[in-house]
mmCIF file of C-alpha atoms in Angstrom:
data_model
loop_
_atom_site.group_PDB
_atom_site.id
_atom_site.type_symbol
_atom_site.label_atom_id
_atom_site.label_comp_id
_atom_site.label_asym_id
_atom_site.label_seq_id
_atom_site.Cartn_x
_atom_site.Cartn_y
_atom_site.Cartn_z
ATOM 1 C CA MET A 1 42.027 5.696 -67.610
ATOM 2 C CA PHE A 2 38.612 4.423 -66.447
ATOM 3 C CA LYS A 3 36.978 4.311 -63.019
ATOM 4 C CA SER A 4 33.845 2.725 -61.619
ATOM 5 C CA PHE A 5 31.656 3.139 -58.574
ATOM 6 C CA THR A 6 28.765 1.331 -56.946
ATOM 7 C CA VAL A 7 25.434 3.069 -56.371
ATOM 8 C CA THR A 8 22.970 1.705 -53.814
ATOM 9 C CA ILE A 9 19.318 2.607 -54.447
ATOM 10 C CA ARG A 10 15.965 1.824 -52.881
ATOM 11 C CA THR A 11 13.264 1.412 -55.522
ATOM 12 C CA LYS A 12 9.503 1.240 -55.756
ATOM 13 C CA TYR A 13 7.667 0.085 -58.871
ATOM 14 C CA SER A 14 4.002 -0.807 -59.208
ATOM 15 C CA ARG A 15 4.269 -4.039 -61.194
ATOM 16 C CA THR A 16 6.474 -7.039 -61.863
ATOM 17 C CA TYR A 17 9.214 -5.985 -64.218
ATOM 18 C CA SER A 18 9.630 -7.883 -67.487
ATOM 19 C CA ASN A 19 12.542 -6.164 -69.215
ATOM 20 C CA PHE A 20 16.295 -6.236 -68.668
ATOM 21 C CA THR A 21 17.144 -4.348 -65.457
ATOM 22 C CA GLY A 22 20.155 -2.630 -67.010
ATOM 23 C CA LYS A 23 17.557 -0.223 -68.390
ATOM 24 C CA ILE A 24 16.710 0.830 -64.830
ATOM 25 C CA SER A 25 20.375 1.486 -64.026
ATOM 26 C CA LYS A 26 20.693 3.574 -67.183
ATOM 27 C CA THR A 27 17.480 5.502 -66.370
ATOM 28 C CA VAL A 28 18.671 6.384 -62.857
ATOM 29 C CA LEU A 29 22.075 7.435 -64.180
ATOM 30 C CA LEU A 30 20.596 9.733 -66.833
ATOM 31 C CA PHE A 31 18.061 11.132 -64.358
ATOM 32 C CA GLU A 32 20.985 12.210 -62.198
ATOM 33 C CA MET A 33 23.132 13.462 -65.061
ATOM 34 C CA PRO A 34 21.206 13.990 -68.329
ATOM 35 C CA ASP A 35 24.307 15.548 -69.924
ATOM 36 C CA LEU A 36 25.631 11.986 -70.333
ATOM 37 C CA GLN A 37 22.942 11.203 -72.921
ATOM 38 C CA PRO A 38 25.314 11.684 -75.919
ATOM 39 C CA MET A 39 27.566 8.945 -74.546
ATOM 40 C CA PHE A 40 24.725 6.472 -74.999
ATOM 41 C CA GLN A 41 24.188 7.387 -78.641
ATOM 42 C CA PRO A 42 25.700 5.190 -81.379
ATOM 43 C CA HIS A 43 29.373 5.943 -81.941
ATOM 44 C CA LYS A 44 30.319 4.970 -85.469
ATOM 45 C CA GLY A 45 33.670 3.236 -85.534
ATOM 46 C CA PHE A 46 34.191 3.048 -81.783
ATOM 47 C CA LEU A 47 32.935 1.463 -78.583
ATOM 48 C CA LYS A 48 30.840 3.505 -76.145
ATOM 49 C CA PRO A 49 33.072 4.700 -73.295
ATOM 50 C CA ILE A 50 30.451 4.055 -70.618
ATOM 51 C CA HIS A 51 29.102 0.987 -68.836
ATOM 52 C CA VAL A 52 26.313 0.237 -66.374
ATOM 53 C CA SER A 53 25.446 -3.052 -64.730
ATOM 54 C CA PRO A 54 22.022 -4.604 -64.263
ATOM 55 C CA LEU A 55 20.514 -4.318 -60.795
ATOM 56 C CA ILE A 56 22.405 -6.366 -58.194
ATOM 57 C CA ASP A 57 20.708 -7.796 -55.088
ATOM 58 C CA GLU A 58 21.946 -7.868 -51.495
ATOM 59 C CA HIS A 59 23.747 -11.161 -52.133
ATOM 60 C CA GLY A 60 25.754 -9.691 -54.999
ATOM 61 C CA SER A 61 23.783 -11.486 -57.725
ATOM 62 C CA PRO A 62 22.438 -9.700 -60.828
ATOM 63 C CA VAL A 63 18.635 -9.454 -60.962
ATOM 64 C CA PHE A 64 16.822 -9.774 -64.301
ATOM 65 C CA PRO A 65 13.800 -11.470 -65.925
ATOM 66 C CA TYR A 66 14.485 -14.598 -67.971
ATOM 67 C CA TYR A 67 12.741 -17.349 -69.901
ATOM 68 C CA HIS A 68 12.340 -20.774 -68.303
ATOM 69 C CA LYS A 69 10.865 -23.571 -70.398
ATOM 70 C CA GLY A 70 9.343 -20.975 -72.696
ATOM 71 C CA SER A 71 7.705 -18.920 -69.940
ATOM 72 C CA LEU A 72 8.905 -15.464 -68.965
ATOM 73 C CA LYS A 73 9.813 -15.113 -65.304
ATOM 74 C CA GLY A 74 9.486 -11.466 -64.297
ATOM 75 C CA THR A 75 11.271 -9.922 -61.345
ATOM 76 C CA ASP A 76 10.218 -7.803 -58.379
ATOM 77 C CA ILE A 77 12.237 -4.572 -58.326
ATOM 78 C CA ASN A 78 10.815 -3.198 -55.094
ATOM 79 C CA GLY A 79 13.582 -3.033 -52.515
ATOM 80 C CA THR A 80 17.254 -2.182 -52.135
ATOM 81 C CA PHE A 81 19.637 -2.866 -55.013
ATOM 82 C CA LYS A 82 23.015 -1.821 -56.292
ATOM 83 C CA PHE A 83 24.286 -1.066 -59.747
ATOM 84 C CA LYS A 84 27.709 -0.147 -61.061
ATOM 85 C CA VAL A 85 28.844 2.598 -63.402
ATOM 86 C CA GLY A 86 32.096 2.705 -65.373
ATOM 87 C CA VAL A 87 33.197 5.938 -67.071
ATOM 88 C CA PRO A 88 36.385 7.648 -68.259
ATOM 89 C CA HIS A 89 38.508 8.926 -65.404
ATOM 90 C CA GLU A 90 37.837 12.589 -66.163
ATOM 91 C CA LEU A 91 34.068 12.106 -65.698
ATOM 92 C CA ALA A 92 34.201 9.906 -62.634
ATOM 93 C CA GLU A 93 34.704 12.578 -59.966
ATOM 94 C CA VAL A 94 31.924 14.822 -61.309
ATOM 95 C CA LEU A 95 29.452 11.967 -61.498
ATOM 96 C CA PHE A 96 30.495 10.590 -58.118
ATOM 97 C CA GLU A 97 29.899 13.974 -56.449
ATOM 98 C CA LYS A 98 26.515 14.345 -58.162
ATOM 99 C CA PHE A 99 25.324 11.047 -56.699
ATOM 100 C CA LYS A 100 26.759 12.012 -53.309
ATOM 101 C CA GLU A 101 24.765 15.254 -53.334
ATOM 102 C CA ASP A 102 21.505 13.401 -53.972
ATOM 103 C CA VAL A 103 21.843 10.717 -51.286
ATOM 104 C CA GLY A 104 18.522 10.515 -49.427
ATOM 105 C CA VAL A 105 16.557 12.480 -52.045
ATOM 106 C CA ARG A 106 13.335 10.823 -53.218
ATOM 107 C CA ASN A 107 12.974 10.903 -56.990
ATOM 108 C CA ARG A 108 10.156 9.972 -59.352
ATOM 109 C CA THR A 109 10.314 9.410 -63.082
ATOM 110 C CA LYS A 110 8.094 7.921 -65.768
ATOM 111 C CA PHE A 111 9.521 4.568 -66.770
ATOM 112 C CA GLU A 112 7.955 2.143 -69.262
ATOM 113 C CA ASN A 113 4.419 3.476 -68.703
ATOM 114 C CA GLU A 114 4.681 3.298 -64.919
ATOM 115 C CA LEU A 115 6.076 5.468 -62.141
ATOM 116 C CA LEU A 116 9.516 4.510 -60.891
ATOM 117 C CA GLU A 117 10.439 5.883 -57.476
ATOM 118 C CA PHE A 118 13.999 5.662 -56.210
ATOM 119 C CA VAL A 119 16.167 6.970 -53.430
ATOM 120 C CA ILE A 120 19.960 6.939 -53.619
ATOM 121 C CA VAL A 121 21.135 5.317 -50.404
ATOM 122 C CA ASP A 122 24.896 5.355 -50.928
ATOM 123 C CA VAL A 123 27.654 5.628 -53.520
ATOM 124 C CA LYS A 124 31.188 4.250 -53.198
ATOM 125 C CA GLU A 125 34.165 4.301 -55.492
ATOM 126 C CA ASP A 126 35.309 0.832 -56.534
ATOM 127 C CA ARG A 127 38.877 -0.222 -55.834
ATOM 128 C CA TYR A 128 40.383 -3.352 -57.323
ATOM 129 C CA THR A 129 42.865 -6.062 -56.462
ATOM 130 C CA LEU A 130 43.450 -8.779 -59.001
ATOM 131 C CA PRO A 131 45.260 -12.116 -58.648
ATOM 132 C CA LYS A 132 46.821 -13.707 -61.721
ATOM 133 C CA ARG A 133 44.470 -16.688 -61.379
ATOM 134 C CA PHE A 134 40.827 -15.787 -60.851
ATOM 135 C CA LYS A 135 37.224 -16.776 -61.544
ATOM 136 C CA LEU A 136 35.237 -14.251 -63.524
ATOM 137 C CA CYS A 137 31.478 -14.098 -62.962
ATOM 138 C CA PHE A 138 29.433 -13.006 -65.984
ATOM 139 C CA SER A 139 26.089 -11.255 -65.757
ATOM 140 C CA PRO A 140 24.098 -11.466 -69.021
ATOM 141 C CA SER A 141 26.725 -10.896 -71.727
ATOM 142 C CA LEU A 142 26.661 -10.541 -75.500
ATOM 143 C CA LEU A 143 30.131 -11.525 -76.695
ATOM 144 C CA ILE A 144 31.059 -10.371 -80.182
ATOM 145 C CA HIS A 145 33.738 -11.675 -82.507
ATOM 146 C CA PRO A 146 37.041 -9.773 -82.167
ATOM 147 C CA LEU A 147 37.747 -9.914 -85.905
ATOM 148 C CA LEU A 148 34.195 -9.573 -87.244
ATOM 149 C CA VAL A 149 32.602 -6.500 -85.664
ATOM 150 C CA ASN A 150 29.013 -7.359 -86.498
ATOM 151 C CA ARG A 151 26.207 -7.428 -83.927
ATOM 152 C CA ASP A 152 24.646 -10.423 -85.681
ATOM 153 C CA ILE A 153 27.792 -12.524 -85.232
ATOM 154 C CA ARG A 154 28.362 -13.510 -81.620
ATOM 155 C CA LYS A 155 30.654 -15.772 -79.652
ATOM 156 C CA PHE A 156 29.281 -18.336 -77.206
ATOM 157 C CA LEU A 157 32.596 -19.627 -75.889
ATOM 158 C CA PRO A 158 34.529 -17.570 -73.293
ATOM 159 C CA THR A 159 37.908 -17.556 -75.050
ATOM 160 C CA PRO A 160 40.228 -14.795 -73.788
ATOM 161 C CA SER A 161 40.144 -12.920 -77.100
ATOM 162 C CA ALA A 162 36.320 -12.953 -77.239
ATOM 163 C CA VAL A 163 36.035 -11.772 -73.628
ATOM 164 C CA PHE A 164 38.878 -9.265 -73.367
ATOM 165 C CA TRP A 165 39.197 -7.650 -76.801
ATOM 166 C CA VAL A 166 36.648 -4.921 -75.984
ATOM 167 C CA PRO A 167 38.429 -3.714 -72.805
ATOM 168 C CA TYR A 168 41.717 -4.063 -74.713
ATOM 169 C CA SER A 169 40.321 -1.824 -77.459
ATOM 170 C CA LEU A 170 38.994 0.706 -74.953
ATOM 171 C CA LEU A 171 42.453 0.997 -73.426
ATOM 172 C CA ARG A 172 44.002 1.519 -76.865
ATOM 173 C CA GLY A 173 41.266 3.887 -78.026
ATOM 174 C CA ASP A 174 40.887 1.918 -81.246
ATOM 175 C CA THR A 175 38.215 -0.575 -82.344
ATOM 176 C CA ASN A 176 40.408 -2.156 -85.018
ATOM 177 C CA VAL A 177 42.064 -5.189 -83.466
ATOM 178 C CA SER A 178 44.554 -7.054 -85.640
ATOM 179 C CA LYS A 179 44.950 -10.826 -85.789
ATOM 180 C CA GLU A 180 48.303 -10.402 -84.084
ATOM 181 C CA GLU A 181 46.702 -8.558 -81.174
ATOM 182 C CA VAL A 182 43.979 -11.205 -80.876
ATOM 183 C CA LEU A 183 46.729 -13.826 -80.761
ATOM 184 C CA SER A 184 48.538 -11.863 -78.052
ATOM 185 C CA LEU A 185 45.401 -12.002 -75.884
ATOM 186 C CA GLU A 186 45.161 -15.767 -76.395
ATOM 187 C CA GLU A 187 48.833 -16.153 -75.487
ATOM 188 C CA GLY A 188 48.720 -13.843 -72.479
ATOM 189 C CA ILE A 189 45.443 -14.940 -70.832
ATOM 190 C CA VAL A 190 44.225 -18.545 -70.791
ATOM 191 C CA GLU A 191 41.012 -20.137 -69.553
ATOM 192 C CA THR A 192 41.117 -23.289 -67.410
ATOM 193 C CA TRP A 193 38.767 -26.275 -67.352
ATOM 194 C CA LYS A 194 36.717 -24.594 -64.586
ATOM 195 C CA ASN A 195 33.984 -23.293 -66.863
ATOM 196 C CA ARG A 196 30.338 -23.068 -65.775
ATOM 197 C CA LEU A 197 29.082 -20.701 -68.435
ATOM 198 C CA LYS A 198 25.721 -21.288 -70.090
ATOM 199 C CA THR A 199 23.336 -19.636 -72.532
ATOM 200 C CA ILE A 200 19.906 -18.422 -71.433
ATOM 201 C CA TRP A 201 17.210 -16.259 -73.025
ATOM 202 C CA ILE A 202 16.196 -12.921 -71.557
ATOM 203 C CA PRO A 203 13.715 -10.199 -72.645
ATOM 204 C CA TYR A 204 14.973 -6.911 -74.026
ATOM 205 C CA ASP A 205 12.562 -4.340 -75.456
ATOM 206 C CA GLY A 206 10.140 -6.971 -76.743
ATOM 207 C CA ASN A 207 12.829 -9.284 -78.143
ATOM 208 C CA LYS A 208 14.311 -12.514 -76.798
ATOM 209 C CA GLU A 209 18.087 -12.297 -76.524
ATOM 210 C CA PRO A 210 20.449 -15.280 -76.076
ATOM 211 C CA VAL A 211 23.025 -14.255 -73.456
ATOM 212 C CA LEU A 212 25.844 -15.879 -71.513
ATOM 213 C CA ILE A 213 25.896 -16.139 -67.721
ATOM 214 C CA GLY A 214 28.033 -18.078 -65.268
ATOM 215 C CA LYS A 215 31.700 -18.211 -64.294
ATOM 216 C CA VAL A 216 35.031 -19.018 -65.928
ATOM 217 C CA GLU A 217 38.503 -19.311 -64.430
ATOM 218 C CA TYR A 218 41.356 -17.498 -66.190
ATOM 219 C CA ILE A 219 45.104 -17.259 -65.662
ATOM 220 C CA VAL A 220 47.041 -14.141 -66.677
ATOM 221 C CA LEU A 221 50.430 -15.171 -68.080
ATOM 222 C CA LYS A 222 51.643 -11.741 -69.199
ATOM 223 C CA GLU A 223 51.837 -9.036 -66.567
ATOM 224 C CA ASP A 224 51.043 -6.223 -69.011
ATOM 225 C CA LEU A 225 47.565 -7.697 -69.584
ATOM 226 C CA MET A 226 46.506 -7.271 -65.951
ATOM 227 C CA LYS A 227 45.319 -3.752 -66.851
ATOM 228 C CA VAL A 228 43.089 -5.234 -69.567
ATOM 229 C CA VAL A 229 41.392 -7.508 -67.028
ATOM 230 C CA GLU A 230 40.913 -4.590 -64.618
ATOM 231 C CA THR A 231 39.359 -2.565 -67.454
ATOM 232 C CA ALA A 232 36.947 -5.455 -68.067
ATOM 233 C CA LEU A 233 35.846 -5.203 -64.423
ATOM 234 C CA VAL A 234 35.290 -1.458 -64.793
ATOM 235 C CA MET A 235 33.872 -1.186 -68.327
ATOM 236 C CA GLY A 236 32.370 -4.630 -69.000
ATOM 237 C CA VAL A 237 32.828 -7.009 -71.916
ATOM 238 C CA GLY A 238 31.058 -7.654 -75.215
ATOM 239 C CA ALA A 239 28.297 -5.602 -76.809
ATOM 240 C CA SER A 240 25.628 -3.298 -75.289
ATOM 241 C CA ARG A 241 27.691 -2.489 -72.190
ATOM 242 C CA ALA A 242 25.984 0.920 -71.994
ATOM 243 C CA SER A 243 22.643 -0.864 -71.602
ATOM 244 C CA GLY A 244 23.760 -3.112 -68.745
ATOM 245 C CA PHE A 245 25.085 -6.150 -70.591
ATOM 246 C CA GLY A 246 28.516 -7.656 -70.111
ATOM 247 C CA HIS A 247 29.069 -6.788 -66.468
ATOM 248 C CA VAL A 248 31.743 -9.025 -64.920
ATOM 249 C CA GLU A 249 33.149 -9.354 -61.427
ATOM 250 C CA LEU A 250 35.586 -11.577 -59.614
ATOM 251 C CA CYS A 251 33.486 -14.193 -57.884
ATOM 252 C CA ASP A 252 33.526 -16.287 -54.737
ATOM 253 C CA LYS A 253 36.142 -15.046 -52.244
ATOM 254 C CA GLU A 254 38.090 -13.361 -55.034
ATOM 255 C CA ARG A 255 35.660 -10.456 -55.493
ATOM 256 C CA ALA A 256 37.597 -7.394 -56.572
ATOM 257 C CA VAL A 257 35.636 -4.506 -55.106
ATOM 258 C CA ILE A 258 36.964 -3.147 -51.841
ATOM 259 C CA ASP A 259 34.846 -0.625 -49.982
ATOM 260 C CA GLU A 260 36.579 2.624 -49.098
ATOM 261 C CA ASP A 261 35.927 1.899 -45.417
ATOM 262 C CA ASP A 262 37.332 -1.651 -45.599
ATOM 263 C CA GLN A 263 40.339 -1.512 -47.920
ATOM 264 C CA GLU A 264 42.342 -4.046 -45.922
ATOM 265 C CA ASN A 265 39.644 -6.730 -45.926
ATOM 266 C CA PRO A 266 38.080 -7.320 -49.354
ATOM 267 C CA SER A 267 34.729 -9.089 -49.144
#
Protein backbone atom coordinates (compact mmCIF):
# COMPACT_ATOMS: atom_id res chain seq x y z
CA MET A 1 0.00 0.00 0.00
CA PHE A 2 2.97 2.30 0.72
CA LYS A 3 6.56 2.28 -0.53
CA SER A 4 9.70 4.17 0.38
CA PHE A 5 13.05 4.91 -1.20
CA THR A 6 16.34 6.44 -0.17
CA VAL A 7 17.74 9.48 -1.97
CA THR A 8 21.44 10.33 -1.73
CA ILE A 9 22.29 14.01 -2.28
CA ARG A 10 25.39 16.18 -2.17
CA THR A 11 24.63 19.61 -0.72
CA LYS A 12 26.24 23.01 -0.45
CA TYR A 13 24.95 25.73 1.86
CA SER A 14 26.69 28.96 2.83
CA ARG A 15 26.08 28.95 6.59
CA THR A 16 25.57 26.71 9.59
CA TYR A 17 22.01 25.47 9.55
CA SER A 18 19.83 26.12 12.59
CA ASN A 19 16.47 24.59 11.68
CA PHE A 20 15.21 21.02 11.51
CA THR A 21 16.77 19.27 8.49
CA GLY A 22 13.51 17.58 7.52
CA LYS A 23 12.74 20.92 5.88
CA ILE A 24 15.66 20.37 3.50
CA SER A 25 14.40 16.90 2.55
CA LYS A 26 10.94 18.34 1.90
CA THR A 27 12.41 21.21 -0.18
CA VAL A 28 14.42 18.84 -2.39
CA LEU A 29 11.40 16.58 -2.85
CA LEU A 30 9.11 19.44 -3.89
CA PHE A 31 11.81 20.91 -6.15
CA GLU A 32 11.84 17.61 -8.01
CA MET A 33 8.08 17.15 -8.03
CA PRO A 34 6.12 20.33 -7.20
CA ASP A 35 2.84 18.55 -8.02
CA LEU A 36 3.15 16.88 -4.59
CA GLN A 37 2.55 20.21 -2.83
CA PRO A 38 -1.15 19.46 -2.09
CA MET A 39 -0.11 16.36 -0.14
CA PHE A 40 1.70 18.61 2.33
CA GLN A 41 -1.34 20.79 2.94
CA PRO A 42 -3.50 20.19 6.04
CA HIS A 43 -5.92 17.31 5.55
CA LYS A 44 -8.89 17.78 7.84
CA GLY A 45 -9.88 14.51 9.44
CA PHE A 46 -7.00 12.43 8.12
CA LEU A 47 -3.25 11.89 8.30
CA LYS A 48 -1.02 13.11 5.47
CA PRO A 49 -0.15 10.15 3.23
CA ILE A 50 3.47 11.23 2.77
CA HIS A 51 6.62 11.09 4.88
CA VAL A 52 10.18 12.39 4.60
CA SER A 53 13.07 11.84 6.97
CA PRO A 54 15.58 14.39 8.23
CA LEU A 55 19.00 14.32 6.59
CA ILE A 56 20.96 11.16 7.42
CA ASP A 57 24.78 11.09 7.51
CA GLU A 58 27.16 8.46 6.14
CA HIS A 59 26.96 6.51 9.40
CA GLY A 60 23.19 6.22 9.18
CA SER A 61 22.51 8.78 11.93
CA PRO A 62 19.97 11.61 11.53
CA VAL A 63 21.53 15.09 11.38
CA PHE A 64 19.76 18.05 13.01
CA PRO A 65 20.43 21.09 15.23
CA TYR A 66 19.55 20.76 18.91
CA TYR A 67 19.74 22.60 22.21
CA HIS A 68 22.43 21.63 24.72
CA LYS A 69 22.39 23.30 28.13
CA GLY A 70 20.31 26.11 26.67
CA SER A 71 22.59 26.78 23.70
CA LEU A 72 21.62 25.96 20.13
CA LYS A 73 24.06 23.68 18.35
CA GLY A 74 23.75 24.23 14.60
CA THR A 75 24.79 21.69 12.00
CA ASP A 76 26.95 21.78 8.88
CA ILE A 77 24.92 20.57 5.89
CA ASN A 78 27.73 20.73 3.35
CA GLY A 79 28.50 17.22 2.15
CA THR A 80 26.81 13.96 1.20
CA PHE A 81 23.61 12.93 2.96
CA LYS A 82 20.64 10.67 2.49
CA PHE A 83 16.97 11.15 3.17
CA LYS A 84 14.00 8.84 2.83
CA VAL A 85 10.60 9.33 1.24
CA GLY A 86 7.46 7.30 1.91
CA VAL A 87 4.43 7.65 -0.39
CA PRO A 88 1.39 5.65 -1.50
CA HIS A 89 2.29 2.80 -3.82
CA GLU A 90 0.69 4.41 -6.88
CA LEU A 91 2.98 7.46 -6.60
CA ALA A 92 6.19 5.64 -5.80
CA GLU A 93 7.19 4.57 -9.32
CA VAL A 94 6.60 8.03 -10.82
CA LEU A 95 8.58 9.76 -8.12
CA PHE A 96 11.34 7.15 -8.21
CA GLU A 97 11.79 7.61 -11.97
CA LYS A 98 11.82 11.41 -11.61
CA PHE A 99 14.72 11.22 -9.16
CA LYS A 100 16.48 8.70 -11.40
CA GLU A 101 16.25 11.09 -14.36
CA ASP A 102 17.88 13.91 -12.38
CA VAL A 103 20.86 11.97 -10.99
CA GLY A 104 23.98 14.09 -11.53
CA VAL A 105 22.06 17.31 -12.28
CA ARG A 106 23.17 20.35 -10.27
CA ASN A 107 20.24 22.27 -8.84
CA ARG A 108 19.94 25.59 -7.03
CA THR A 109 17.03 26.92 -5.03
CA LYS A 110 16.39 29.74 -2.58
CA PHE A 111 16.09 28.27 0.88
CA GLU A 112 15.64 30.25 4.11
CA ASN A 113 17.26 33.40 2.68
CA GLU A 114 20.28 31.54 1.34
CA LEU A 115 21.14 29.54 -1.77
CA LEU A 116 20.90 25.78 -1.41
CA GLU A 117 22.78 23.78 -4.03
CA PHE A 118 22.24 20.05 -4.35
CA VAL A 119 23.05 17.20 -6.67
CA ILE A 120 21.15 13.91 -6.59
CA VAL A 121 23.80 11.20 -6.39
CA ASP A 122 21.62 8.10 -6.24
CA VAL A 123 18.14 6.80 -5.47
CA LYS A 124 17.25 3.27 -4.35
CA GLU A 125 13.99 1.60 -3.50
CA ASP A 126 13.83 0.37 0.09
CA ARG A 127 13.12 -3.29 0.76
CA TYR A 128 12.31 -4.58 4.21
CA THR A 129 12.82 -7.66 6.34
CA LEU A 130 11.44 -7.62 9.84
CA PRO A 131 12.06 -10.00 12.75
CA LYS A 132 9.39 -10.39 15.42
CA ARG A 133 11.80 -9.01 18.04
CA PHE A 134 13.60 -5.83 17.02
CA LYS A 135 15.04 -2.53 18.22
CA LEU A 136 13.46 0.54 16.71
CA CYS A 137 15.60 3.67 16.36
CA PHE A 138 13.70 6.96 16.58
CA SER A 139 14.82 10.16 14.90
CA PRO A 140 13.15 13.26 16.40
CA SER A 141 9.53 12.18 16.94
CA LEU A 142 6.37 13.90 18.12
CA LEU A 143 4.14 11.14 19.48
CA ILE A 144 0.46 12.00 19.81
CA HIS A 145 -2.21 10.36 21.91
CA PRO A 146 -4.13 7.64 20.01
CA LEU A 147 -7.45 8.57 21.63
CA LEU A 148 -7.02 12.35 21.87
CA VAL A 149 -6.08 13.67 18.43
CA ASN A 150 -4.80 17.05 19.57
CA ARG A 151 -1.38 18.44 18.63
CA ASP A 152 -1.04 20.00 22.08
CA ILE A 153 -1.39 16.62 23.81
CA ARG A 154 1.64 14.41 23.27
CA LYS A 155 2.98 11.12 24.55
CA PHE A 156 6.50 10.82 25.94
CA LEU A 157 6.50 7.08 26.58
CA PRO A 158 7.00 4.66 23.65
CA THR A 159 4.00 2.41 24.31
CA PRO A 160 2.99 0.34 21.27
CA SER A 161 -0.33 2.16 20.87
CA ALA A 162 1.34 5.61 20.97
CA VAL A 163 3.99 4.56 18.45
CA PHE A 164 2.01 2.40 16.03
CA TRP A 165 -1.50 3.87 15.92
CA VAL A 166 -0.61 6.30 13.10
CA PRO A 167 0.73 3.61 10.72
CA TYR A 168 -2.22 1.43 11.78
CA SER A 169 -4.60 4.25 10.83
CA LEU A 170 -2.83 4.84 7.52
CA LEU A 171 -3.29 1.19 6.62
CA ARG A 172 -6.99 1.36 7.51
CA GLY A 173 -7.50 4.73 5.81
CA ASP A 174 -9.26 6.05 8.90
CA THR A 175 -8.04 8.41 11.64
CA ASN A 176 -10.68 7.30 14.14
CA VAL A 177 -9.11 4.60 16.30
CA SER A 178 -11.38 2.96 18.86
CA LYS A 179 -10.36 1.96 22.38
CA GLU A 180 -10.67 -1.66 21.29
CA GLU A 181 -8.21 -1.11 18.45
CA VAL A 182 -5.78 0.68 20.77
CA LEU A 183 -6.03 -2.31 23.12
CA SER A 184 -5.35 -4.68 20.23
CA LEU A 185 -2.09 -2.84 19.51
CA GLU A 186 -1.07 -3.12 23.17
CA GLU A 187 -1.89 -6.83 23.14
CA GLY A 188 -0.20 -7.57 19.82
CA ILE A 189 3.04 -5.56 20.19
CA VAL A 190 4.90 -5.18 23.49
CA GLU A 191 7.95 -3.15 24.47
CA THR A 192 10.75 -4.74 26.51
CA TRP A 193 12.93 -3.24 29.24
CA LYS A 194 15.54 -2.27 26.61
CA ASN A 195 14.49 1.35 26.34
CA ARG A 196 16.99 4.17 25.72
CA LEU A 197 14.57 6.85 24.61
CA LYS A 198 14.98 10.42 25.83
CA THR A 199 13.51 13.88 25.30
CA ILE A 200 15.56 16.69 23.77
CA TRP A 201 14.75 20.16 22.43
CA ILE A 202 15.25 21.07 18.79
CA PRO A 203 14.55 24.24 16.74
CA TYR A 204 11.69 24.32 14.27
CA ASP A 205 10.74 27.55 12.50
CA GLY A 206 11.73 29.75 15.44
CA ASN A 207 10.16 27.51 18.10
CA LYS A 208 11.70 25.02 20.52
CA GLU A 209 10.11 21.60 20.19
CA PRO A 210 10.43 18.75 22.73
CA VAL A 211 11.01 15.56 20.73
CA LEU A 212 11.86 11.93 21.43
CA ILE A 213 15.02 10.24 20.16
CA GLY A 214 16.71 6.94 20.95
CA LYS A 215 15.86 3.26 20.66
CA VAL A 216 13.27 0.84 22.04
CA GLU A 217 12.99 -2.93 21.69
CA TYR A 218 9.61 -4.38 20.71
CA ILE A 219 8.22 -7.88 20.26
CA VAL A 220 5.41 -8.58 17.80
CA LEU A 221 3.06 -11.19 19.28
CA LYS A 222 0.38 -11.15 16.57
CA GLU A 223 1.49 -11.92 13.04
CA ASP A 224 -1.12 -9.65 11.44
CA LEU A 225 0.53 -6.60 13.04
CA MET A 226 3.83 -7.12 11.21
CA LYS A 227 2.41 -5.02 8.34
CA VAL A 228 1.75 -2.18 10.80
CA VAL A 229 5.40 -2.17 11.88
CA GLU A 230 6.56 -2.21 8.25
CA THR A 231 4.26 0.74 7.53
CA ALA A 232 5.89 2.60 10.44
CA LEU A 233 9.27 2.08 8.76
CA VAL A 234 7.92 3.44 5.48
CA MET A 235 5.60 6.24 6.64
CA GLY A 236 6.95 7.20 10.08
CA VAL A 237 5.20 7.58 13.42
CA GLY A 238 3.56 10.42 15.34
CA ALA A 239 2.81 13.93 14.10
CA SER A 240 4.47 16.09 11.40
CA ARG A 241 5.76 13.10 9.41
CA ALA A 242 5.51 15.18 6.22
CA SER A 243 8.00 17.64 7.72
CA GLY A 244 10.60 15.02 8.63
CA PHE A 245 9.55 14.05 12.15
CA GLY A 246 8.89 10.52 13.32
CA HIS A 247 11.29 8.66 11.07
CA VAL A 248 12.11 5.21 12.49
CA GLU A 249 14.42 2.43 11.39
CA LEU A 250 15.55 -0.91 12.69
CA CYS A 251 18.85 -0.27 14.42
CA ASP A 252 22.13 -2.03 15.08
CA LYS A 253 22.51 -5.17 12.94
CA GLU A 254 18.75 -5.40 12.49
CA ARG A 255 18.48 -2.51 10.02
CA ALA A 256 15.63 -3.19 7.63
CA VAL A 257 16.72 -1.53 4.41
CA ILE A 258 18.29 -3.82 1.86
CA ASP A 259 19.89 -2.25 -1.18
CA GLU A 260 18.67 -3.55 -4.52
CA ASP A 261 22.23 -4.66 -5.32
CA ASP A 262 22.68 -6.50 -2.00
CA GLN A 263 19.35 -8.16 -1.22
CA GLU A 264 20.94 -11.26 0.30
CA ASN A 265 23.13 -9.37 2.77
CA PRO A 266 21.26 -6.65 4.69
CA SER A 267 23.60 -4.10 6.25
